[in-house]
Amino acid sequence: MILCDIGNTYIHFCDTYKIWKNLPDEINKKELSSDVYYISVNSINEKKLLKAHKNSYNIASIVNLDTPYVGLGIDRKAACLGVENGVIIDAGSAITVDVMDAGNHLGGIILPGLAAYTQAYRSISPALEKRINFGMDFDELPLNTQSAISYGAIKSVVLTIKEIVGDKKAYFTGGDGKFLAKFFEKAIYSEMLVFNGMQISIDKALKKHKEQK
Amino acid sequence: MILCDIGNTYIHFCDTYKIWKNLPDEINKKELSSDVYYISVNSINEKKLLKAHKNSYNIASIVNLDTPYVGLGIDRKAACLGVENGVIIDAGSAITVDVMDAGNHLGGIILPGLAAYTQAYRSISPALEKRINFGMDFDELPLNTQSAISYGAIKSVVLTIKEIVGDKKAYFTGGDGKFLAKFFEKAIYSEMLVFNGMQISIDKALKKHKEQK
């Protein structure tokens, strides 16, 4: 059984302890040697998985999170399911920040992903078309455009996450999760958060199925 | 004499106490009854002004701000010139935040403008294509997508500006300046910041010119 999380940019796979990601147009079929159980936030990329691997099954209907939040993405639901208390930050194309308290989802926010910041600056003016400097020093005020946009993007994301996290535990996942976790004392980084929640959902569904027999 | 500040989205004009803005393709020629003295951060829009009004003169060469910052936009230079001590926030297509101390420019940062956030969310996923809710309540954790992106965009901008402002005075200008100023105790909003700096530069140049005679 392979677990699969279809995002807006990448398709992430998990086969027991092995994790990998493919671009939707570059799915490595050789890796997909068994049934794939997936969730998806992008219907175009979902079709690409189904084309690459027929035996793929959407398990959204068994990924259940109690929440008053309307329209919570299925990947956010899955990531939250594995955390009883804490803040879950999934830093991918978008950066989602969700609060779990005693197993209840209290709400969450959405920031642009760091790549989306680069794209946003570029779209404002060619003069702002610079790479984010991930090694920059935040103790000094920026003295050039690259530092100025790097400070703006990274600091704004970090400060907003800090505002939500407070003294709670922060669980990071996603492509930029490892980088962002560095700015937090009580941070845990795991590539497995979404897959953990999917596995919890599958286990629950199987248990229920057995009980009904 | 009409002062003019050519930005990436709008062209701003000032005729003594009257201020107005036009889209670059919709310059109201009737308003331009005298010579126009301008600065520009966008060469395409600059050409559009020159086409609409021949008697327009670029005064960038007399807008001088002492700074170690490399590549500071001419509009940021002008806005800073009118402030001895404080933080200057110009919230337009981009949001620039610059620190002045005893007449010296110490550096600054760049955030995407609020409209660029909307665009960034949209580019990540159609599911995030929502308007920013400018009236939202930040005391509650968001429980839907519109609140989640509004919180993300507004809060990240406000927190980052607060980090730079500290206990200094904050001078806001630009299209979203009035809205953002609301989040600051010691905030001053003025549509005139850039024009003030341009006028200071012109006065200085005229004085120098007289002294040389």
XYZ file of C-alpha atoms in Angstrom:
426
model
C 0.000 0.000 0.000
C 1.337 3.384 -1.034
C -0.033 6.613 0.468
C -0.185 9.668 -1.756
C -0.831 13.392 -1.091
C -1.631 15.329 -4.274
C -0.787 19.022 -3.897
C -0.892 21.999 -6.226
C 2.779 21.719 -7.209
C 3.973 18.233 -6.242
C 2.561 14.753 -5.731
C 3.983 13.233 -2.538
C 4.241 9.472 -2.004
C 4.923 7.323 1.043
C 5.681 3.599 0.958
C 6.105 2.591 4.631
C 9.265 4.561 5.523
C 10.203 5.708 2.051
C 8.990 9.162 1.019
C 9.372 10.820 -2.390
C 7.742 13.490 -4.516
C 7.165 13.834 -8.258
C 6.018 16.663 -10.445
C 2.530 15.742 -11.759
C 3.880 15.378 -15.299
C 6.821 13.279 -14.175
C 5.267 10.502 -12.073
C 7.735 7.646 -11.737
C 5.500 4.662 -12.574
C 8.149 2.107 -11.590
C 7.835 3.145 -7.939
C 4.088 2.492 -7.968
C 4.145 -1.283 -7.532
C 1.045 -1.579 -5.316
C -2.340 0.087 -4.716
C -2.176 3.845 -4.081
C -4.467 5.464 -1.497
C -4.569 9.191 -2.033
C -5.997 12.559 -1.030
C -5.960 15.543 -3.393
C -6.428 19.318 -3.418
C -5.929 19.581 -7.175
C -8.252 17.788 -9.609
C -5.932 18.245 -12.614
C -3.028 16.608 -10.778
C -5.402 13.911 -9.483
C -6.249 12.967 -13.092
C -2.532 12.713 -13.847
C -2.042 10.235 -11.010
C -5.026 8.153 -12.158
C -3.629 8.109 -15.680
C -0.198 7.027 -14.437
C -1.541 4.398 -12.012
C -5.023 2.973 -12.443
C -5.159 1.300 -9.023
C -5.341 4.580 -7.130
C -8.137 5.242 -4.638
C -9.291 8.543 -3.179
C -9.725 8.139 0.590
C -11.051 11.650 1.305
C -14.354 10.201 2.550
C -12.654 8.463 5.493
C -10.404 11.418 6.481
C -12.646 13.067 9.063
C -11.705 15.970 11.320
C -14.215 17.633 13.602
C -14.028 21.345 12.877
C -16.227 24.431 12.593
C -13.932 25.564 9.714
C -15.784 25.597 6.390
C -13.792 24.344 3.391
C -10.718 22.995 5.164
C -8.411 21.344 2.607
C -8.211 17.562 2.861
C -4.403 17.707 3.325
C -4.832 20.094 6.274
C -7.414 17.724 7.803
C -4.997 14.812 7.468
C -2.046 16.728 8.929
C -4.139 17.855 11.921
C -5.430 14.343 12.653
C -2.039 13.240 13.945
C -1.675 16.113 16.458
C -3.679 16.306 19.714
C -2.331 19.678 20.883
C -0.253 22.139 18.917
C 0.031 24.189 15.755
C 0.476 22.445 12.411
C 2.340 24.354 9.715
C 2.383 22.905 6.206
C 4.792 25.037 4.173
C 4.280 24.186 0.522
C 2.778 26.161 -2.396
C 0.715 27.840 0.328
C 1.643 27.918 4.006
C -1.260 26.718 6.144
C -1.231 27.186 9.912
C -3.812 25.212 11.938
C -4.464 25.049 15.661
C -5.361 21.789 17.415
C -6.469 21.783 21.041
C -7.331 18.530 22.824
C -8.003 16.900 19.463
C -10.252 19.744 18.287
C -9.443 21.935 15.305
C -9.905 25.584 16.383
C -9.221 27.291 13.040
C -6.325 28.325 10.880
C -4.799 30.770 8.457
C -3.202 30.712 5.013
C -0.054 32.519 3.883
C 1.476 32.434 0.406
C 4.279 29.869 0.108
C 7.821 31.267 -0.103
C 7.949 30.508 -3.846
C 4.688 32.454 -4.261
C 6.370 35.468 -2.597
C 9.168 35.375 -5.176
C 6.530 35.230 -7.899
C 4.532 38.071 -6.301
C 7.562 40.384 -6.152
C 8.407 39.568 -9.782
C 4.853 40.354 -10.877
C 5.018 43.805 -9.211
C 8.188 44.908 -11.018
C 11.185 43.378 -12.849
C 13.299 45.365 -10.358
C 12.017 43.025 -7.614
C 12.851 39.817 -9.520
C 15.380 38.386 -7.046
C 15.844 35.028 -5.334
C 15.074 34.835 -1.628
C 18.316 34.699 0.370
C 17.650 31.902 2.869
C 20.888 32.615 4.716
C 20.253 36.259 5.450
C 20.978 37.998 8.741
C 17.863 39.503 10.311
C 19.803 41.586 12.844
C 20.754 44.130 10.176
C 18.354 46.334 8.222
C 18.521 45.341 4.529
C 20.680 47.545 2.278
C 19.786 46.104 -1.119
C 16.770 44.727 -2.988
C 17.521 41.034 -2.476
C 17.861 41.451 1.290
C 14.804 43.738 1.385
C 12.519 41.178 -0.272
C 14.081 38.236 1.613
C 13.462 40.032 4.919
C 9.918 40.894 3.843
C 8.984 37.372 2.781
C 10.663 35.304 5.512
C 10.071 37.657 8.441
C 6.398 38.218 7.620
C 5.778 34.468 7.449
C 7.750 33.730 10.641
C 6.148 36.547 12.679
C 2.637 35.497 11.643
C 3.263 31.850 12.520
C 4.768 32.971 15.877
C 1.636 35.006 16.597
C -0.481 31.861 16.164
C 1.941 29.463 17.876
C 2.494 31.486 21.068
C 3.830 28.982 23.608
C 2.267 25.966 21.917
C 4.226 23.233 20.166
C 4.804 23.829 16.448
C 4.717 20.894 14.006
C 6.214 21.712 10.627
C 5.898 19.815 7.384
C 6.124 20.604 3.647
C 8.952 21.723 1.373
C 9.887 24.867 3.331
C 8.942 23.402 6.718
C 12.475 22.451 7.694
C 13.757 25.960 6.952
C 10.922 27.693 8.852
C 11.208 25.345 11.854
C 14.668 26.835 12.551
C 13.002 30.042 13.762
C 11.048 28.247 16.519
C 12.264 26.874 19.812
C 9.621 24.217 20.326
C 9.512 23.063 16.719
C 9.136 19.544 15.395
C 9.721 18.884 11.714
C 8.257 15.800 10.092
C 7.759 14.917 6.454
C 5.198 12.365 7.672
C 2.465 14.584 9.180
C -0.031 14.261 6.333
C 0.746 10.579 5.804
C 0.386 9.915 9.559
C -3.111 11.412 9.449
C -3.996 9.321 6.406
C -2.769 6.171 8.145
C -4.786 7.036 11.278
C -7.868 7.465 9.079
C -7.292 4.132 7.334
C -6.741 2.310 10.642
C -9.958 3.803 12.061
C -11.935 2.832 8.973
C -10.587 -0.730 9.055
C -11.378 -1.043 12.770
C -14.929 0.198 12.196
C -15.300 -2.205 9.268
C -14.194 -5.146 11.440
C -16.553 -4.129 14.261
C -19.470 -4.032 11.839
C -18.796 -7.584 10.683
C 4.022 73.351 -11.775
C 2.590 69.851 -11.340
C 4.472 67.145 -9.433
C 4.115 63.577 -10.609
C 5.098 60.205 -9.127
C 5.025 57.386 -11.694
C 4.511 54.005 -10.033
C 4.062 50.473 -11.321
C 0.260 50.609 -11.236
C -0.771 54.262 -11.027
C 0.573 57.673 -11.976
C 0.067 60.114 -9.090
C -0.195 63.869 -9.623
C -0.056 66.844 -7.269
C -0.979 70.406 -8.200
C -0.386 72.439 -5.016
C -3.050 70.953 -2.721
C -4.907 68.907 -5.301
C -3.880 65.264 -5.596
C -5.135 62.719 -8.098
C -4.082 59.482 -9.733
C -4.597 58.026 -13.220
C -4.018 54.625 -14.723
C -1.102 54.985 -17.192
C -3.424 54.364 -20.142
C -6.002 56.832 -18.887
C -4.043 60.020 -18.209
C -6.445 62.954 -18.031
C -4.677 65.466 -20.305
C -7.047 68.298 -19.371
C -5.647 68.346 -15.837
C -2.083 68.805 -17.128
C -2.178 72.559 -17.813
C 1.408 73.341 -16.784
C 4.887 71.780 -16.727
C 5.083 68.393 -15.017
C 8.080 67.485 -12.840
C 8.208 63.779 -12.272
C 10.009 60.789 -10.805
C 9.434 57.254 -12.084
C 10.043 53.615 -11.152
C 8.484 52.301 -14.356
C 9.905 53.193 -17.760
C 6.844 52.006 -19.704
C 4.526 54.222 -17.659
C 7.056 57.062 -17.961
C 6.774 56.878 -21.761
C 2.998 57.053 -21.436
C 3.233 60.270 -19.429
C 5.661 61.800 -21.948
C 3.303 60.874 -24.765
C 0.339 62.425 -22.952
C 2.201 65.583 -21.901
C 5.349 66.678 -23.724
C 6.380 69.264 -21.126
C 7.263 66.662 -18.492
C 10.685 66.636 -16.844
C 12.358 63.849 -14.878
C 13.850 65.332 -11.690
C 15.483 62.110 -10.400
C 18.931 63.722 -10.637
C 18.073 66.305 -7.970
C 16.349 63.876 -5.565
C 19.315 62.943 -3.384
C 19.205 60.877 -0.209
C 22.351 59.832 1.631
C 22.125 56.079 2.100
C 24.278 52.937 2.092
C 21.304 51.126 0.472
C 22.120 50.049 -3.083
C 19.284 50.451 -5.594
C 16.813 52.414 -3.478
C 13.797 53.336 -5.625
C 13.492 57.040 -6.437
C 9.995 57.197 -4.870
C 11.363 55.753 -1.615
C 14.164 58.351 -1.667
C 11.625 61.138 -2.103
C 9.315 59.850 0.642
C 12.234 59.562 3.088
C 13.520 63.079 2.361
C 10.614 64.665 4.216
C 11.117 62.666 7.434
C 13.989 63.320 9.874
C 13.184 60.516 12.299
C 10.742 57.670 11.821
C 9.643 54.816 9.625
C 8.159 55.522 6.203
C 5.669 52.993 4.851
C 4.556 53.368 1.229
C 1.775 50.827 0.691
C 1.178 50.564 -3.044
C 1.850 47.748 -5.557
C 4.674 46.852 -3.179
C 4.849 47.898 0.463
C 8.188 49.532 1.224
C 9.273 50.198 4.804
C 12.241 52.561 5.337
C 13.946 53.766 8.487
C 15.160 57.355 8.878
C 17.293 58.369 11.852
C 18.500 61.963 12.297
C 18.098 62.514 8.559
C 20.006 59.352 7.665
C 18.470 56.429 5.823
C 19.383 53.227 7.713
C 17.839 50.647 5.366
C 14.486 49.171 4.547
C 12.430 46.197 3.498
C 9.907 45.310 0.806
C 6.652 43.392 1.208
C 4.179 42.527 -1.540
C 1.304 45.017 -1.754
C -2.080 43.780 -0.516
C -3.322 43.411 -4.111
C -0.235 41.282 -4.854
C -1.226 38.971 -1.981
C -4.654 38.426 -3.547
C -2.918 37.653 -6.834
C -0.420 35.316 -5.116
C -3.187 33.295 -3.445
C -5.063 33.057 -6.745
C -1.945 31.811 -8.546
C -1.485 29.011 -5.962
C -5.002 27.583 -6.368
C -8.457 28.634 -7.621
C -9.672 27.548 -4.153
C -7.759 30.535 -2.706
C -9.235 33.077 -5.131
C -10.997 35.270 -2.561
C -11.111 38.996 -1.846
C -9.298 40.236 1.245
C -11.829 41.083 3.973
C -10.587 44.462 5.238
C -13.104 44.460 8.077
C -12.135 41.159 9.620
C -11.792 40.486 13.338
C -8.285 39.373 14.299
C -9.325 38.209 17.766
C -10.890 35.042 16.363
C -9.070 32.274 14.531
C -10.350 32.144 10.927
C -12.972 29.488 10.142
C -13.168 29.835 6.369
C -10.889 30.453 3.388
C -11.620 34.165 2.989
C -10.833 34.890 6.641
C -7.785 32.594 6.508
C -6.185 34.453 3.586
C -7.259 37.876 4.912
C -5.637 37.108 8.264
C -2.520 35.814 6.490
C -2.090 38.827 4.226
C -3.000 41.657 6.617
C -1.476 40.246 9.801
C 1.827 39.310 8.142
C 2.192 42.813 6.724
C 1.204 44.537 9.986
C 3.447 42.373 12.201
C 6.459 42.912 9.930
C 5.946 46.682 9.845
C 5.526 46.662 13.665
C 8.825 44.776 14.011
C 10.585 47.563 12.083
C 8.669 50.467 13.648
C 9.172 49.470 17.309
C 8.521 52.680 19.268
C 9.388 55.004 16.403
C 6.873 57.181 14.593
C 5.260 55.565 11.546
C 4.508 57.661 8.437
C 2.127 55.962 6.036
C 1.408 56.820 2.417
C 0.154 54.977 -0.676
C -3.152 53.370 -1.616
C -3.349 50.966 1.347
C -1.525 53.320 3.736
C -4.675 54.660 5.377
C -5.952 51.154 6.102
C -2.621 49.916 7.507
C -2.133 53.062 9.646
C -5.156 51.988 11.708
C -3.081 49.205 13.278
C -0.488 51.634 14.698
C -0.761 53.975 17.658
C 1.815 56.548 16.597
C 0.810 56.585 12.935
C 0.607 59.525 10.587
C -1.035 59.116 7.203
C -0.235 61.531 4.418
C -0.861 61.299 0.700
C 1.826 63.973 0.321
C 4.976 62.171 1.552
C 6.529 61.541 -1.864
C 5.464 64.947 -3.194
C 6.869 66.662 -0.069
C 10.238 65.048 -0.733
C 10.108 66.102 -4.394
C 9.306 69.684 -3.359
C 12.179 69.697 -0.826
C 14.511 68.513 -3.620
C 13.303 71.217 -6.000
C 13.654 73.940 -3.345
C 17.204 72.776 -2.558
C 18.178 72.726 -6.236
C 16.736 76.222 -6.802
C 18.563 77.563 -3.737
C 21.850 76.047 -4.928
C 21.246 77.479 -8.394
C 20.693 80.981 -6.921
C 23.809 80.723 -4.758
C 25.890 79.809 -7.795
C 24.733 82.906 -9.695
